[in-house]
Structures are given as C-alpha cells and as structure tokens.
C-alpha cells in the first residue's frame, strides 16, 4: 500500500548524514502553544543528520477514538491546560543544531510525511473568516484518508456548542449528533506542516498562532514532502520545532483550519553559513516561494514583494528595475491564510526561467555568487 506524500527529495548536493534520529512526541518532548529560546532541547543533531519526528495535531480530540493512541492521550491529559499558551499548537522539539549561530540559515529538507492515522479533522472555528456569517456556530468535519489513492473524503460532521478556546479540546463524538457531509466528493491529500520554525530571539514565549520571520504558523500547503525550507537562525543552536500537521488545505484556510491530522515526518537539517535571507524561504522542484506577513493583506503583500525583490537581486543578480518588471510579468502572488491574526501572502516564481540557475539540481545561489 502506498504512503501518502512519499516523494523524492528535492535534488541537491548530497550531504551525508552521520546519524538518523527518532524523536517521539511525548509530554517530555513537546511544548504546547509557544516558541522560546528557554526550552530545553529535546534532541541535539549535527548538520546533515536525518530526523524522523512525530508531529501531533491539537485537534485530535475532535474524535479521540480515531485520532488518539497512548502517547497522544498522555500529551492531552498530562500537559496542564493552563500552560498551553499563548498559542495552540503542539510542537515537537526543539532540536538543537550544533554550530548554528544567529545569522545562519537552517536548510530543512522534507523527505516524507506519513499520516499516523487515516483520519483528520476540519473545524469551522470561531476565528474562521466567515464565522459571523455562519451564525457564530462551530462545526467539525471528520475526514477519512485513502492512502492508496492519496485522497480524503468526509466521514461525518457535527456542530459544537462551546467555542474552541482551550487548546486540546476533547469532544464526545460517540455521543454527538452526526450529519452526512460532502457526499460523493473526494479531495487530494497533500500532507504538510502548518507550523515549523526556529526559536525567536526574545525573552517571552512567542505564540505559535501568527507566522513570522522565525517561521511559525505559515500554513502553506506546499511545505510538504519533496520541498526544502530555509529558516533564519535567531538564537544559538536554532532550536527548531515542528507541529500543526495537516493532510490537506486550500490557500486561505478560510474556515480556520485545514484537515488537521498527525504526521510522521522524515527530514534533514543542513546548517548553511554561506548565504542569508530575511524571511522563511520555500524551495520546491519547480519554484521559489517567499512569504510575507502583516496585520492585513496589504502589508503582507508589501512584505512578500520586497522579499521576492531581495531574492531576485541578491541571489539572481538582477537589477532592482529588472526584478520589479519580472515580478509583475512572471511571479504569482497568493493568499496563504487569513485566519492567524498576522495574515500571509506568498509569492511564487518558477526556477526554470533563470539561465543556469533554475534547474532542480542547483542549490540556492550563494551571496558570493550573486
């Protein structure tokens, strides 16, 4: 039986790993709702090491019979709800990368994202874009995955009277009023991480809900198997964590969530000291994608525009005028999400348009080569 999103890695210069680490998600190895440089590392690795880590969804309680096992039950029952703040996501880690210093980049090559169970949950939440238009009612839709076809289909849905406020809410689905949902419709499964990133260089815990320059809750469904993300290191060791696993999401994430489902994630961390970038940068086999964030879409658009211009001038050697023209005729801007407080815009440009610099085998161009 095929695995959902088992894809070849983006072709790059081989970095021989010295070890394969396994990082289970347990109450001892997760932090719930925040990034912080004060968290004790759950794992220490060398540049190039492989990590197989568990990412657990904080929505597993929408049907614990389908999405809990003993380790997940322990996370939900043993971690004090009062400490699940200021955000909501269960983050596995952090991972300390030997030699990583502020100003470096972590190149994270995502190889495989395998669903832990064949079920996931979508919540039409109180922070959803159309919550008022739907009568301020929350609704859960449970999806079943078909790992052979790489698809998902709604299994049933139910309304929830209380708002999702305390992360890790456990509902009583066996006792709830279930409705049929989306009959006859199947959607592509595209497992990815909604939230991942390094620790910000701040004293107080930073919420996992808004995205930022450290990464965080970017919610771009393209951050899946076969992609590479570059995260700017802000503190010694980087302190990289993963969480908020999804099996499918549309751009915008309009109801407030994706299909939230726990994943087992295989990835490699490569320490890069040879270039810099101001924000989280995504590289796929076909394109580069920059991410802009802001309190509204106008500000997020401006941020994405300036960072794409940085990519074109500093890493592709274009003049500002040429880069501006190219962005207008060849770059695609999209709404990443509108539901995380800080809103997101992504800008995508195809790699093949750059002579000798856009093949899938080429790493990102170093500053010294620009």
Coordinates of C-alpha atoms in Angstrom, one line a residue:
X1 CA 0.0 0.0 0.0
X2 CA 1.4 3.4 -1.0
X3 CA 2.2 6.1 1.6
X4 CA 0.6 9.5 1.2
X5 CA 3.2 12.1 0.2
X6 CA 6.1 9.7 -0.1
X7 CA 8.2 11.8 -2.6
X8 CA 11.8 12.0 -3.6
X9 CA 13.7 14.8 -2.0
X10 CA 14.5 17.9 -3.9
X11 CA 17.7 17.1 -5.8
X12 CA 20.6 18.9 -4.2
X13 CA 24.3 18.4 -3.3
X14 CA 24.4 15.2 -1.2
X15 CA 25.0 15.9 2.5
X16 CA 25.9 12.6 4.1
X17 CA 24.1 12.2 7.4
X18 CA 26.1 11.0 10.4
X19 CA 23.0 9.7 12.1
X20 CA 19.3 9.0 11.9
X21 CA 17.4 10.3 15.0
X22 CA 14.0 9.2 16.1
X23 CA 12.0 11.9 18.0
X24 CA 8.7 10.7 19.5
X25 CA 6.1 13.2 20.6
X26 CA 5.5 12.7 24.3
X27 CA 4.8 15.1 27.2
X28 CA 8.5 15.3 27.7
X29 CA 9.5 16.2 24.1
X30 CA 6.7 18.7 23.1
X31 CA 5.9 22.3 24.0
X32 CA 2.4 23.4 23.6
X33 CA 1.5 26.8 22.2
X34 CA 4.8 28.7 22.1
X35 CA 8.3 29.1 20.8
X36 CA 11.0 30.2 23.2
X37 CA 14.8 30.1 23.4
X38 CA 14.4 29.0 27.1
X39 CA 13.1 25.5 26.2
X40 CA 15.5 22.6 26.9
X41 CA 16.3 20.8 23.6
X42 CA 14.6 17.5 23.0
X43 CA 17.3 16.5 20.6
X44 CA 20.8 17.6 19.5
X45 CA 21.9 16.9 16.0
X46 CA 24.8 17.7 13.6
X47 CA 24.4 19.4 10.3
X48 CA 23.2 16.8 7.8
X49 CA 21.6 14.5 10.3
X50 CA 18.3 12.9 9.4
X51 CA 15.4 13.1 11.9
X52 CA 12.2 11.1 11.9
X53 CA 9.9 13.1 14.2
X54 CA 6.2 12.8 15.2
X55 CA 4.0 15.9 14.7
X56 CA 0.8 15.7 16.7
X57 CA -2.4 17.7 15.9
X58 CA -4.0 19.7 18.7
X59 CA -7.4 18.7 17.1
X60 CA -7.0 15.0 17.7
X61 CA -9.7 15.4 20.4
X62 CA -12.3 16.1 17.8
X63 CA -12.6 12.3 17.6
X64 CA -10.2 10.6 20.1
X65 CA -11.5 7.2 19.1
X66 CA -10.0 7.7 15.6
X67 CA -7.0 10.0 16.3
X68 CA -5.6 9.1 19.7
X69 CA -3.1 6.4 20.8
X70 CA -1.5 6.1 24.2
X71 CA 1.3 8.7 23.6
X72 CA -1.2 11.3 22.2
X73 CA -3.6 10.6 25.1
X74 CA -0.7 11.3 27.5
X75 CA 0.0 14.6 25.8
X76 CA -3.6 15.7 26.0
X77 CA -4.2 14.6 29.6
X78 CA -0.8 15.2 31.3
X79 CA 0.1 18.7 30.0
X80 CA -1.7 21.3 32.1
X81 CA -4.2 23.2 30.0
X82 CA -3.1 26.4 31.7
X83 CA 0.4 26.0 30.2
X84 CA -0.9 25.6 26.6
X85 CA -0.3 29.2 25.8
X86 CA -0.1 31.8 24.4
X87 CA -0.8 29.8 21.2
X88 CA -2.5 26.5 20.5
X89 CA -0.2 24.1 18.5
X90 CA 1.6 21.1 19.9
X91 CA 5.3 21.5 18.8
X92 CA 7.8 18.6 18.8
X93 CA 11.3 19.7 19.8
X94 CA 13.1 21.9 19.9
X95 CA 16.1 20.4 18.0
X96 CA 19.5 22.0 18.7
X97 CA 21.8 22.1 15.7
X98 CA 25.4 22.0 16.6
X99 CA 27.3 25.1 15.3
X100 CA 24.2 27.1 14.4
X101 CA 24.5 30.8 15.3
X102 CA 22.3 33.9 14.7
X103 CA 22.6 35.0 11.1
X104 CA 23.0 31.4 9.8
X105 CA 20.2 29.6 7.9
X106 CA 18.7 26.2 8.6
X107 CA 18.0 24.3 5.4
X108 CA 15.4 21.8 6.2
X109 CA 14.8 19.2 3.5
X110 CA 11.5 17.4 3.9
X111 CA 11.6 13.9 2.6
X112 CA 8.4 12.1 3.8
X113 CA 5.2 13.0 5.6
X114 CA 3.2 9.9 6.6
X115 CA -0.2 10.1 8.3
X116 CA -0.2 8.5 11.7
X117 CA -3.8 7.5 11.4
X118 CA -6.2 7.5 8.4
X119 CA -8.3 10.3 9.9
X120 CA -8.3 14.0 10.3
X121 CA -10.5 16.9 11.4
X122 CA -11.5 20.2 9.9
X123 CA -13.0 22.8 12.3
X124 CA -15.1 25.7 11.1
X125 CA -13.8 27.8 14.0
X126 CA -14.6 31.0 15.9
X127 CA -11.5 32.5 14.3
X128 CA -12.7 31.5 10.8
X129 CA -13.1 34.2 8.1
X130 CA -16.9 33.7 7.8
X131 CA -17.7 32.8 11.5
X132 CA -20.3 35.7 11.8
X133 CA -22.0 34.7 8.5
X134 CA -22.5 31.1 9.8
X135 CA -24.3 32.3 13.0
X136 CA -21.3 32.0 15.3
X137 CA -21.5 28.2 15.3
X138 CA -18.5 25.9 15.2
X139 CA -18.7 22.7 13.2
X140 CA -16.3 19.8 13.0
X141 CA -16.0 17.6 9.9
X142 CA -14.1 14.4 10.2
X143 CA -12.3 13.1 7.1
X144 CA -11.1 9.6 6.3
X145 CA -7.9 9.2 4.2
X146 CA -7.4 6.7 1.5
X147 CA -3.6 6.2 1.5
X148 CA -3.7 4.2 -1.8
X149 CA -5.5 6.9 -3.8
X150 CA -3.9 9.8 -1.8
X151 CA -7.3 11.3 -1.3
X152 CA -9.6 12.3 1.6
X153 CA -13.4 12.2 1.9
X154 CA -15.7 13.5 4.7
X155 CA -16.8 10.8 7.1
X156 CA -19.3 12.8 9.1
X157 CA -19.8 16.2 10.7
X158 CA -21.2 17.7 13.9
X159 CA -21.9 21.0 15.5
X160 CA -20.2 22.1 18.7
X161 CA -22.0 24.4 21.1
X162 CA -18.9 25.7 23.0
X163 CA -16.2 27.7 21.4
X164 CA -12.8 26.2 20.8
X165 CA -10.8 28.2 23.4
X166 CA -8.6 25.9 25.4
X167 CA -6.2 24.1 23.0
X168 CA -6.7 20.3 23.0
X169 CA -10.5 20.3 23.5
X170 CA -11.8 16.7 23.6
X171 CA -15.4 16.3 22.4
X172 CA -17.6 13.3 22.8
X173 CA -18.1 12.2 19.2
X174 CA -19.7 8.8 20.1
X175 CA -22.5 10.8 21.8
X176 CA -22.8 13.7 19.4
X177 CA -25.3 14.3 16.6
X178 CA -23.6 13.3 13.4
X179 CA -24.6 14.5 10.0
X180 CA -23.6 13.4 6.5
X181 CA -21.1 15.7 4.9
X182 CA -19.8 16.3 1.3
X183 CA -21.4 13.1 -0.2
X184 CA -19.6 11.8 -3.3
X185 CA -16.7 14.4 -3.0
X186 CA -13.0 13.4 -2.7
X187 CA -10.1 15.8 -2.4
X188 CA -6.4 15.4 -3.0
X189 CA -4.4 14.6 0.1
X190 CA -1.2 16.8 0.4
X191 CA 0.3 16.3 3.8
X192 CA 2.4 19.2 5.1
X193 CA 3.4 21.1 8.2
X194 CA 1.3 24.2 9.0
X195 CA 3.7 25.3 11.7
X196 CA 7.5 24.8 12.0
X197 CA 10.4 27.1 12.8
X198 CA 13.2 28.3 15.0
X199 CA 13.1 30.0 18.3
X200 CA 12.8 33.8 18.1
X201 CA 15.4 35.9 19.9
X202 CA 13.0 37.2 22.6
X203 CA 12.7 36.8 26.3
X204 CA 9.0 36.0 26.5
X205 CA 7.3 33.0 24.9
X206 CA 6.1 33.7 21.4
X207 CA 2.7 32.3 20.3
X208 CA 2.6 29.6 17.7
X209 CA -0.5 31.2 16.1
X210 CA 0.9 34.0 14.0
X211 CA 3.6 33.4 11.4
X212 CA 6.8 35.5 11.5
X213 CA 10.4 35.7 10.4
X214 CA 11.2 32.7 12.6
X215 CA 8.7 30.6 10.6
X216 CA 5.9 29.6 12.8
X217 CA 2.3 29.1 11.5
X218 CA 2.9 29.8 7.8
X219 CA 0.2 27.4 6.7
X220 CA 1.5 26.9 3.2
X221 CA 0.4 23.5 1.9
X222 CA 3.5 23.4 -0.3
X223 CA 5.7 22.8 2.7
X224 CA 5.4 19.0 2.2
X225 CA 7.5 16.0 1.1
X226 CA 9.9 17.0 -1.6
X227 CA 10.2 20.6 -0.6
X228 CA 13.0 22.5 1.3
X229 CA 12.5 25.4 3.7
X230 CA 15.2 27.9 4.8
X231 CA 14.7 29.4 8.2
X232 CA 16.9 32.3 9.5
X233 CA 18.6 31.3 12.8
X234 CA 17.9 33.7 15.6
X235 CA 19.4 32.0 18.6
X236 CA 22.4 29.6 19.3
X237 CA 21.5 26.1 18.1
X238 CA 18.5 27.3 16.1
X239 CA 16.1 25.4 18.3
X240 CA 13.9 24.1 15.5
X241 CA 10.4 22.6 16.2
X242 CA 7.6 21.1 14.1
X243 CA 3.9 20.9 14.6
X244 CA 0.4 21.7 13.3
X245 CA 0.4 18.8 10.8
X246 CA -2.2 18.8 8.0
X247 CA -3.2 16.4 5.3
X248 CA -4.9 18.9 3.1
X249 CA -5.5 22.7 3.0
X250 CA -6.6 25.3 0.4
X251 CA -4.9 28.7 0.1
X252 CA -6.6 31.0 2.6
X253 CA -7.5 28.2 5.1
X254 CA -10.8 30.1 5.3
X255 CA -12.8 28.1 7.9
X256 CA -9.9 28.5 10.4
X257 CA -8.2 25.1 10.0
X258 CA -7.1 22.6 7.4
X259 CA -7.7 18.8 7.7
X260 CA -5.7 18.5 10.9
X261 CA -4.0 15.1 11.3
X262 CA -0.9 13.8 13.0
X263 CA 2.1 13.0 10.8
X264 CA 5.4 11.2 11.0
X265 CA 7.9 13.4 9.3
X266 CA 11.3 12.5 7.9
X267 CA 13.6 15.5 7.3
X268 CA 17.3 16.5 7.1
X269 CA 18.7 19.7 8.7
X270 CA 21.7 21.3 6.9
X271 CA 23.4 24.2 8.5
X272 CA 24.1 27.0 6.0
X273 CA 26.6 29.7 6.7
X274 CA 27.1 30.8 3.1
X275 CA 24.0 32.9 2.5
X276 CA 21.2 34.7 4.2
X277 CA 17.6 35.6 3.6
X278 CA 15.3 37.9 5.6
X279 CA 12.3 35.5 5.9
X280 CA 11.3 31.9 5.6
X281 CA 12.0 30.8 2.0
X282 CA 10.5 27.8 0.4
X283 CA 12.2 25.9 -2.5
X284 CA 10.3 23.2 -4.5
X285 CA 11.4 21.2 -7.5
X286 CA 9.7 23.9 -9.7
X287 CA 9.9 27.2 -8.0
X288 CA 10.9 29.5 -5.2
X289 CA 8.3 30.9 -2.9
X290 CA 8.8 33.8 -0.4
X291 CA 6.4 34.6 2.4
X292 CA 5.2 38.0 3.5
X293 CA 3.3 38.7 6.8
X294 CA 1.3 41.6 8.1
X295 CA -1.6 42.8 10.1
X296 CA -3.6 42.9 6.9
X297 CA -3.2 41.6 3.4
X298 CA -1.9 44.9 2.0
X299 CA 1.1 44.8 4.5
X300 CA 1.7 41.1 3.8
X301 CA 1.7 41.8 0.1
X302 CA 4.3 44.6 0.5
X303 CA 6.4 42.2 2.6
X304 CA 6.2 39.4 0.1
X305 CA 7.1 41.8 -2.7
X306 CA 10.2 43.3 -1.1
X307 CA 11.5 39.8 -0.1
X308 CA 10.9 38.5 -3.6
X309 CA 12.8 41.5 -4.9
X310 CA 15.6 40.6 -2.5
X311 CA 15.7 37.1 -3.9
X312 CA 15.9 38.4 -7.5
X313 CA 18.6 41.0 -6.9
X314 CA 20.8 39.4 -4.2
X315 CA 20.5 35.8 -5.3
X316 CA 19.9 36.1 -9.0
X317 CA 21.9 39.2 -9.8
X318 CA 19.1 41.2 -11.4
X319 CA 18.9 45.0 -11.1
X320 CA 16.0 46.3 -9.0
X321 CA 14.3 47.6 -12.1
X322 CA 14.6 44.3 -13.9
X323 CA 13.5 42.4 -10.8
X324 CA 10.4 44.6 -10.4
X325 CA 9.4 44.1 -14.0
X326 CA 9.9 40.3 -13.7
X327 CA 7.8 40.1 -10.6
X328 CA 4.9 41.8 -12.5
X329 CA 5.0 39.5 -15.5
X330 CA 6.2 36.2 -14.1
X331 CA 5.6 36.0 -10.3
X332 CA 2.3 34.8 -8.8
X333 CA 1.0 36.2 -5.5
X334 CA -1.5 34.2 -3.4
X335 CA -3.2 34.4 -0.1
X336 CA -1.6 31.9 2.2
X337 CA -4.0 32.4 5.1
X338 CA -6.4 35.0 6.6
X339 CA -7.1 33.4 10.0
X340 CA -4.0 33.5 12.1
X341 CA -4.1 37.1 13.3
X342 CA -1.0 38.0 11.3
X343 CA -2.1 37.4 7.7
X344 CA 0.0 35.8 5.0
X345 CA 0.8 36.3 1.3
X346 CA 3.1 34.1 -0.7
X347 CA 4.9 34.9 -3.9
X348 CA 5.9 32.1 -6.3
X349 CA 8.4 32.3 -9.2
X350 CA 9.4 29.4 -11.5
X351 CA 13.1 28.4 -11.3
X352 CA 13.3 27.4 -15.0
X353 CA 13.2 31.0 -16.3
X354 CA 16.7 31.6 -14.9
X355 CA 19.5 30.5 -17.2
X356 CA 21.9 28.1 -15.5
X357 CA 20.4 28.9 -12.1
X358 CA 17.0 27.3 -12.1
X359 CA 17.5 23.6 -12.5
X360 CA 16.2 21.3 -9.8
X361 CA 19.8 20.2 -9.1
X362 CA 21.1 23.6 -8.2
X363 CA 21.1 24.8 -4.7
X364 CA 20.1 28.4 -4.0
X365 CA 22.7 30.8 -5.3
X366 CA 25.1 31.9 -2.6
X367 CA 25.6 35.6 -1.8
X368 CA 29.2 35.4 -3.1
X369 CA 27.9 34.2 -6.5
X370 CA 25.2 36.9 -6.9

